[in-house]
Short mmCIF file of N, CA and C in Angstrom, two decimals:
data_model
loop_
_atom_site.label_atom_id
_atom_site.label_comp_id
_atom_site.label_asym_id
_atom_site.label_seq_id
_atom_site.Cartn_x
_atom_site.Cartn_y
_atom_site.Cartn_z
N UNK E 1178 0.85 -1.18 0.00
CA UNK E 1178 0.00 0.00 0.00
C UNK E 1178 0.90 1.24 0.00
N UNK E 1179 0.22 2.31 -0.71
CA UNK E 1179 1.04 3.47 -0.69
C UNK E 1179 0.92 4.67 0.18
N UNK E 1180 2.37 4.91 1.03
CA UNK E 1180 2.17 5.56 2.48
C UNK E 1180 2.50 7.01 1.99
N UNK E 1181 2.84 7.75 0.62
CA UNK E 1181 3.40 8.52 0.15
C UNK E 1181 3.75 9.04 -1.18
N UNK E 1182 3.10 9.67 -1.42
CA UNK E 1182 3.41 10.55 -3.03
C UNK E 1182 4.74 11.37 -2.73
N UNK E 1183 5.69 10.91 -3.91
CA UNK E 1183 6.48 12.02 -3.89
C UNK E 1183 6.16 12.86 -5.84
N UNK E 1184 5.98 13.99 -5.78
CA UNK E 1184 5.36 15.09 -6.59
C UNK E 1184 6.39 16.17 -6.67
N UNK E 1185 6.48 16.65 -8.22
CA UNK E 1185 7.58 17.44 -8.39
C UNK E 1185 6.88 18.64 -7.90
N UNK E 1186 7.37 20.02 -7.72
CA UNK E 1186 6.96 21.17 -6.95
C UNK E 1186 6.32 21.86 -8.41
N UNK E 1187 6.94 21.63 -9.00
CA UNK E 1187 6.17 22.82 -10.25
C UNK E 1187 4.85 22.07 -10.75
N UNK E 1188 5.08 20.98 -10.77
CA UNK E 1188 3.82 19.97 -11.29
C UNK E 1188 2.71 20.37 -10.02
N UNK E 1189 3.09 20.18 -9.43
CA UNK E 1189 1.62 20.92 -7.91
C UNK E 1189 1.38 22.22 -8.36
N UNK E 1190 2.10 23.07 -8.67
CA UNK E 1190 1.76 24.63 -8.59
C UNK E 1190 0.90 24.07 -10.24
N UNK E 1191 1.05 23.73 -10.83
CA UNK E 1191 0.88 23.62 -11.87
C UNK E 1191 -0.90 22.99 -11.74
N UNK E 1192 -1.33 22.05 -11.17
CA UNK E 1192 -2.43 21.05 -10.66
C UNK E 1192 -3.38 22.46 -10.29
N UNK E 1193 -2.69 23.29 -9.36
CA UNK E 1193 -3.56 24.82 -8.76
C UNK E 1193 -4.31 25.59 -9.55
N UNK E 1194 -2.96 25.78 -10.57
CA UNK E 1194 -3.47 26.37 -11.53
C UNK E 1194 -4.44 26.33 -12.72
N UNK E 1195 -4.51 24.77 -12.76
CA UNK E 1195 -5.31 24.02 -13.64
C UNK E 1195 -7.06 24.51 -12.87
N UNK E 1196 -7.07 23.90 -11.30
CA UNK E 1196 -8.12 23.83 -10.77
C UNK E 1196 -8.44 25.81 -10.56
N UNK E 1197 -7.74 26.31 -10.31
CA UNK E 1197 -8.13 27.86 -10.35
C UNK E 1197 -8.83 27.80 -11.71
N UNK E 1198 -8.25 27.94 -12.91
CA UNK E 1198 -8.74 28.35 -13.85
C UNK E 1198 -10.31 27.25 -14.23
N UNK E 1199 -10.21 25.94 -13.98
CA UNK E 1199 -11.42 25.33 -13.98
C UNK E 1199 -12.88 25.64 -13.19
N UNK E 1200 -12.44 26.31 -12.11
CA UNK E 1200 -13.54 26.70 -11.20
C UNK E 1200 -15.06 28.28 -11.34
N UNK E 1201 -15.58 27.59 -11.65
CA UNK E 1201 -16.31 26.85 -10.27
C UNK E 1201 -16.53 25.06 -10.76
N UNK E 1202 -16.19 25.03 -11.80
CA UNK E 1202 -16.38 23.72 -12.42
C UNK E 1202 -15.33 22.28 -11.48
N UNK E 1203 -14.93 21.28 -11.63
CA UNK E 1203 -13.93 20.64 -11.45
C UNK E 1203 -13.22 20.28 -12.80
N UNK E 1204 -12.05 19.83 -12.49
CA UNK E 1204 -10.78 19.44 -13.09
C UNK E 1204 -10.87 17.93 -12.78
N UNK E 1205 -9.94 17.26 -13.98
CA UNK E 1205 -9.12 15.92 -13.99
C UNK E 1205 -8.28 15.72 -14.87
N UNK E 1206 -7.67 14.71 -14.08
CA UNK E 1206 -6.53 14.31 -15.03
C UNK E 1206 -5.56 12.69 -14.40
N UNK E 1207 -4.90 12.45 -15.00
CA UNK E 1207 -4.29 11.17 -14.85
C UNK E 1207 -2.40 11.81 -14.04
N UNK E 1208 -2.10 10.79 -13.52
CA UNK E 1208 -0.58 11.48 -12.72
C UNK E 1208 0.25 10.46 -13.35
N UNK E 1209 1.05 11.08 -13.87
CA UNK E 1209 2.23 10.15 -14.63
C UNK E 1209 3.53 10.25 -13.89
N UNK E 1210 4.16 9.25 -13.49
CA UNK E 1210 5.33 9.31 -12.65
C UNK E 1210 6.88 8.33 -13.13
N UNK E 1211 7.44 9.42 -13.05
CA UNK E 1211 8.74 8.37 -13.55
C UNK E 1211 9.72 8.04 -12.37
N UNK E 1212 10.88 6.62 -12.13
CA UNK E 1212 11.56 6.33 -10.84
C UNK E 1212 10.67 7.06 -9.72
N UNK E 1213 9.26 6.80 -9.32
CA UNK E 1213 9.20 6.71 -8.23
C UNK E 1213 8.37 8.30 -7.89
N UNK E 1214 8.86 9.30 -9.17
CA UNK E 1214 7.73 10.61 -8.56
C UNK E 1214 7.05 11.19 -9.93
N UNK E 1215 6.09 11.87 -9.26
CA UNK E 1215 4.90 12.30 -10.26
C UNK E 1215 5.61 13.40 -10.75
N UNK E 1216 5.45 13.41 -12.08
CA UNK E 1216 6.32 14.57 -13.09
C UNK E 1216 5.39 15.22 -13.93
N UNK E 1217 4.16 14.44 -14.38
CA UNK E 1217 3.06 15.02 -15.28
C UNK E 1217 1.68 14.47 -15.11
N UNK E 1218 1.37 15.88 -15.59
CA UNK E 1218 -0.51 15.06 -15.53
C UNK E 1218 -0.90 14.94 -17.23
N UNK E 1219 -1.58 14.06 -17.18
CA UNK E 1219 -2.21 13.68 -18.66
C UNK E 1219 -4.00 14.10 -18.43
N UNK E 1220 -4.23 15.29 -18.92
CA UNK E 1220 -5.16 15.32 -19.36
C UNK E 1220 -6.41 15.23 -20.56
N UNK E 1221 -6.86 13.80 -19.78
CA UNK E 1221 -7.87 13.25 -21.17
C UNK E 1221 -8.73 13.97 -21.56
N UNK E 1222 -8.60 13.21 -22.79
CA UNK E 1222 -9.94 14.14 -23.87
C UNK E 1222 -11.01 14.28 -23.65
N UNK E 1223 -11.68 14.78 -24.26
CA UNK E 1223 -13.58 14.11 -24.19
C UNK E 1223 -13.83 14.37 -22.94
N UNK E 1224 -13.40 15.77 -21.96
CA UNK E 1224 -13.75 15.57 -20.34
C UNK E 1224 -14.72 16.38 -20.65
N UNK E 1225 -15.72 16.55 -19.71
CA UNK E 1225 -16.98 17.28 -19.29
C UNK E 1225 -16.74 17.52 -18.17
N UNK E 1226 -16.33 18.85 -17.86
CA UNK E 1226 -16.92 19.41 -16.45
C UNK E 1226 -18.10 19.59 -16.01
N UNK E 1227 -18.32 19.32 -14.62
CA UNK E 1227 -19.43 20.23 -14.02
C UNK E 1227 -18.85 20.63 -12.65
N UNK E 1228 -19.83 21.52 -11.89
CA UNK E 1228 -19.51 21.82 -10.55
C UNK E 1228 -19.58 20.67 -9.96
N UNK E 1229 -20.17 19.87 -9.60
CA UNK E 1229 -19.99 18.79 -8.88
C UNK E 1229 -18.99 16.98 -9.06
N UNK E 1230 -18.57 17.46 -10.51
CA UNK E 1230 -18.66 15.79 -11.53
C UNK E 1230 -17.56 16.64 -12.41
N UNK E 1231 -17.17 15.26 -12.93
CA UNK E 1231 -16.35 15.08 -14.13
C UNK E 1231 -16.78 13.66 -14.92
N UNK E 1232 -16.99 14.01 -16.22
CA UNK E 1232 -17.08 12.75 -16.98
C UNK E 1232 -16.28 12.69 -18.13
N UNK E 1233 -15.57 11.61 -18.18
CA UNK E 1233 -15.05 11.13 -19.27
C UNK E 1233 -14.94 9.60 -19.77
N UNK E 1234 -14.73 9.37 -21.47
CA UNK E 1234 -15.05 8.30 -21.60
C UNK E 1234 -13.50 7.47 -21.54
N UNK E 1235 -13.28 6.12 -20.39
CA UNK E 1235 -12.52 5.61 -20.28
C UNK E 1235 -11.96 5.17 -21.58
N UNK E 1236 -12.42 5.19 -22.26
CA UNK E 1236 -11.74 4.19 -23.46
C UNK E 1236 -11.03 5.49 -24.30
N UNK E 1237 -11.09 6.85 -24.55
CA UNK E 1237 -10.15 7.70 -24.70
C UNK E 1237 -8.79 7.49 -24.24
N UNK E 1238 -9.04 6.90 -22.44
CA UNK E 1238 -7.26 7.19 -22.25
C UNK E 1238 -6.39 5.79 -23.32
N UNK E 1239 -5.04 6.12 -23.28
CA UNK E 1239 -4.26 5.54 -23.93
C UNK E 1239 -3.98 4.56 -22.80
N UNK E 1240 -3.21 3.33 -23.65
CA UNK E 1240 -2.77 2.54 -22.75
C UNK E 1240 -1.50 3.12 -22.28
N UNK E 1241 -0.91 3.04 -20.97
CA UNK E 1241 0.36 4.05 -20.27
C UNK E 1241 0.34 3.42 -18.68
N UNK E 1242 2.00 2.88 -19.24
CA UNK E 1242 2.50 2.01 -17.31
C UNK E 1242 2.60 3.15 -16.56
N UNK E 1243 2.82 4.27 -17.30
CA UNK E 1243 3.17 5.18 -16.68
C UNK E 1243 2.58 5.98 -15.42
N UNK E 1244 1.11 5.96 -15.73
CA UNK E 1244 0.00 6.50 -14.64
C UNK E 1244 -0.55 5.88 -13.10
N UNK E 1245 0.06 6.20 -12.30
CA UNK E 1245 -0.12 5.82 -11.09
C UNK E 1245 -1.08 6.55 -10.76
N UNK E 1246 -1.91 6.87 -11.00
CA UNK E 1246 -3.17 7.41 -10.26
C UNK E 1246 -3.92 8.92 -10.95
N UNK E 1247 -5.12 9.60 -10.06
CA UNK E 1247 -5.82 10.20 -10.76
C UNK E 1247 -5.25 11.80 -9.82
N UNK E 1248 -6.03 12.77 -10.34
CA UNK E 1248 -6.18 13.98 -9.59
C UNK E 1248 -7.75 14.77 -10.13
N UNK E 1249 -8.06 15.41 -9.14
CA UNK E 1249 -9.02 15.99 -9.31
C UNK E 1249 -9.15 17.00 -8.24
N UNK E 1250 -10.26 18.64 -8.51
CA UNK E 1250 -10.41 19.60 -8.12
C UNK E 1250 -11.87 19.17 -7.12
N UNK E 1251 -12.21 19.70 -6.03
CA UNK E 1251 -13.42 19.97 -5.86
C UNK E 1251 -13.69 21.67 -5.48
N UNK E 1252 -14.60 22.07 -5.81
CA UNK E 1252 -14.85 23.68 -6.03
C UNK E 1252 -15.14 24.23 -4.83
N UNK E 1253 -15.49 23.47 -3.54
CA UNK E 1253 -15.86 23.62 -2.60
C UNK E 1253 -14.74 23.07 -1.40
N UNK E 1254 -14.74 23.96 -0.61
CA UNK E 1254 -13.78 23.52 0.05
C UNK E 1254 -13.69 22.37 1.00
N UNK E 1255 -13.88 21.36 0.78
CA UNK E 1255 -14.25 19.93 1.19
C UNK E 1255 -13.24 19.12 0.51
N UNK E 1256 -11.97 18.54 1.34
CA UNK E 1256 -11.14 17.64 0.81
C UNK E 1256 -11.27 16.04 1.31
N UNK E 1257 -12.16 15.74 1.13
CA UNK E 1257 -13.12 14.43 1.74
C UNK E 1257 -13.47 13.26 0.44
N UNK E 1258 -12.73 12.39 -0.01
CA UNK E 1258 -13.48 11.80 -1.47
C UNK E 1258 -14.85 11.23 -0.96
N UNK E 1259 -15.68 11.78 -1.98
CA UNK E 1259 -17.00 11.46 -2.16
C UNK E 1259 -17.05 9.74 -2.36
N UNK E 1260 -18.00 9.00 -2.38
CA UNK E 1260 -18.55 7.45 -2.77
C UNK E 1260 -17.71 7.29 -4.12
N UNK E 1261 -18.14 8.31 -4.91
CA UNK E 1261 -18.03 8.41 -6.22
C UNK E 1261 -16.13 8.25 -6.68
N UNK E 1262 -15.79 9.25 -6.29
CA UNK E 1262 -14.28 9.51 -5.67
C UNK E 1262 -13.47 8.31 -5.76
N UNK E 1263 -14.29 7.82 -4.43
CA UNK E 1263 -13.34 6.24 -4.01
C UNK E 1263 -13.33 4.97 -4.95
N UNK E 1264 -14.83 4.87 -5.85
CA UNK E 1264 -15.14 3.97 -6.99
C UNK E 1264 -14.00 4.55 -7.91
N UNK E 1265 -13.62 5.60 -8.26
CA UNK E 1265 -12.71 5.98 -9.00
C UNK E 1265 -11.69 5.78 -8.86
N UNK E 1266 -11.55 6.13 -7.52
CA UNK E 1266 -9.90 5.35 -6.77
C UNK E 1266 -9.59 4.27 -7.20
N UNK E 1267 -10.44 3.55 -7.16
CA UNK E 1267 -10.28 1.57 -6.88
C UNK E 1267 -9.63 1.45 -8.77
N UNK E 1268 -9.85 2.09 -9.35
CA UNK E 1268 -10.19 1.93 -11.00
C UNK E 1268 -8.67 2.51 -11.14
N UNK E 1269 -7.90 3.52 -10.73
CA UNK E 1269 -6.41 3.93 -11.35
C UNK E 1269 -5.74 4.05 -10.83
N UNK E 1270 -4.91 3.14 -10.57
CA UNK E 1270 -3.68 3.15 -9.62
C UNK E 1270 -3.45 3.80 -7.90
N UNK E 1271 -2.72 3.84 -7.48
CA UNK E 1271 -2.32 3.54 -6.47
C UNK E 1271 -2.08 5.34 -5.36
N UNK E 1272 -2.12 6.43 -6.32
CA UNK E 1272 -2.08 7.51 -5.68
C UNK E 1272 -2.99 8.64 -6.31
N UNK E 1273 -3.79 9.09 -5.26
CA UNK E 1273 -4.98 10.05 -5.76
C UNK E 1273 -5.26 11.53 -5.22
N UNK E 1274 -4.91 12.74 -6.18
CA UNK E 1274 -5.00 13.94 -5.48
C UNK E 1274 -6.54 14.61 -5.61
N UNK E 1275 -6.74 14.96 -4.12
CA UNK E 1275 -7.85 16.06 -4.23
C UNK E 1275 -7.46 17.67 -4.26
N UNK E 1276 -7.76 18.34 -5.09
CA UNK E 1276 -7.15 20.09 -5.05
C UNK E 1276 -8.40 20.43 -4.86
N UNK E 1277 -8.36 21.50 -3.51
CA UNK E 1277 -9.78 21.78 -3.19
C UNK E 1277 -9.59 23.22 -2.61
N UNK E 1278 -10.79 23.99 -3.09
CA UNK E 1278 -11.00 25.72 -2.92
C UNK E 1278 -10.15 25.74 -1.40
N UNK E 1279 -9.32 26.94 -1.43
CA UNK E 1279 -9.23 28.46 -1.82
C UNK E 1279 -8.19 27.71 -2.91
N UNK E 1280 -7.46 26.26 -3.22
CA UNK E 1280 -6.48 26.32 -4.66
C UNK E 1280 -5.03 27.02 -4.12
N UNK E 1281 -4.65 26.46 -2.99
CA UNK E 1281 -3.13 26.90 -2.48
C UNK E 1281 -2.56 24.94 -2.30
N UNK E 1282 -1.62 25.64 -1.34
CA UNK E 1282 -0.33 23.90 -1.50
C UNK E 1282 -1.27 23.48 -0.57
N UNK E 1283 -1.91 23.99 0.65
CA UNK E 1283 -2.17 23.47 1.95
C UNK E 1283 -3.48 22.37 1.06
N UNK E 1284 -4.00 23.07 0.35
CA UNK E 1284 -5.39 22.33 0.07
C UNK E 1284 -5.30 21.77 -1.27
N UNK E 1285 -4.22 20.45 -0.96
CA UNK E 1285 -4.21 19.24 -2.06
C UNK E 1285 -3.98 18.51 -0.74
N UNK E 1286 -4.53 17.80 -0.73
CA UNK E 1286 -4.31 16.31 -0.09
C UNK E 1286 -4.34 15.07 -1.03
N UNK E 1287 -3.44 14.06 -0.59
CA UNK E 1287 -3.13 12.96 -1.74
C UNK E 1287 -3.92 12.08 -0.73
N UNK E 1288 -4.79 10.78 -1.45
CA UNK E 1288 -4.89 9.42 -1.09
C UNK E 1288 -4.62 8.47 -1.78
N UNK E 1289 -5.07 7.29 -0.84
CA UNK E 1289 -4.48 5.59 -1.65
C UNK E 1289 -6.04 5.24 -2.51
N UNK E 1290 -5.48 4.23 -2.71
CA UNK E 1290 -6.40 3.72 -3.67
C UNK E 1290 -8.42 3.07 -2.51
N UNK E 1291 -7.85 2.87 -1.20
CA UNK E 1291 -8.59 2.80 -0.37
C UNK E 1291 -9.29 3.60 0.17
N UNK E 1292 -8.56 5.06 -0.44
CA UNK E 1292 -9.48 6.61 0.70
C UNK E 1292 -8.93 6.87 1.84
N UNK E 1293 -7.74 6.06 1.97
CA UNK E 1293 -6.54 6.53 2.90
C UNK E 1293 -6.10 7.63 2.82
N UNK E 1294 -5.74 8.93 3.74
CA UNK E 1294 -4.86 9.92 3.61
C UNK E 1294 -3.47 9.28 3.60
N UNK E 1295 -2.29 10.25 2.58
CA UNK E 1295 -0.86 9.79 2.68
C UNK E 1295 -0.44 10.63 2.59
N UNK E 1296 0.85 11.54 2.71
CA UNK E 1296 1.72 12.56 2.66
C UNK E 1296 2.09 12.53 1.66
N UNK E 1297 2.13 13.90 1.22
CA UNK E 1297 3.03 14.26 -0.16
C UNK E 1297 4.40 14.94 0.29
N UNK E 1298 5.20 14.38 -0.58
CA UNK E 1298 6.71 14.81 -0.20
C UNK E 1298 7.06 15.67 -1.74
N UNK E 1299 7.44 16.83 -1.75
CA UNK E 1299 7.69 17.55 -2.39
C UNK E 1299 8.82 17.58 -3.07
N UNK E 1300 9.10 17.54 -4.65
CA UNK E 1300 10.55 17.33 -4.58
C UNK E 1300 10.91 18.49 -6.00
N UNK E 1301 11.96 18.82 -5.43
CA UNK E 1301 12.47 20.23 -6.43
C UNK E 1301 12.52 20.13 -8.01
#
């Protein structure tokens, strides 16, 4: 099980910025990680925002070893995965970010694929 995301620093500022400019709507995207830390997000096609939801059609993404897990915005300041959330969890890998209003560092929290909280370790 995974006790820890390690996440490059510009790629987070970067996740903020995504969810600032998406809001009031939410954001997604896939976390691509190379030796061990997240370096990029892949954002799939065909997404539909809403304020509450994101839909997209799975069979868009590409096949990729690369993606250890998902990220997503909620517009409201609630960093809690929803039912919905955690069904999503179970479906892509092993590390999952929530970026949630006011959209600073404090308010991303990472989980496991279970809805576990884990620490993000920041790396230059």
């Amino acid at each position: 099980m995974v006790a820890k995301v390690r996440i490059r620093e510009e790629l987070l500022d970067y996740l903020l910025e995504l969810a600032r400019n998406a809001h009031p709507n939410e954001f997604m995207g896939f976390l691509r990680a190379k030796n061990g830390v997240v370096e990029e997000v892949l954002i799939a096609p065909d997404i539909r925002p809403g304020p509450t939801s994101v839909f997209f059609n799975t069979w868009m993404l590409p096949l990729d070893d690369s993606i250890v897990g998902t990220v997503h915005s909620h517009p409201a300041p609630i960093p809690d995965p929803s039912p919905q959330d955690l069904w999503f969890f179970s479906k892509f890998g092993g590390v999952h970010l929530i970026v949630f209003y006011p959209y600073s560092r404090e308010n991303v929290w990472a989980y496991n694929s279970e809805g576990s909280r884990i620490e993000i370790e920041l790396v230059p």
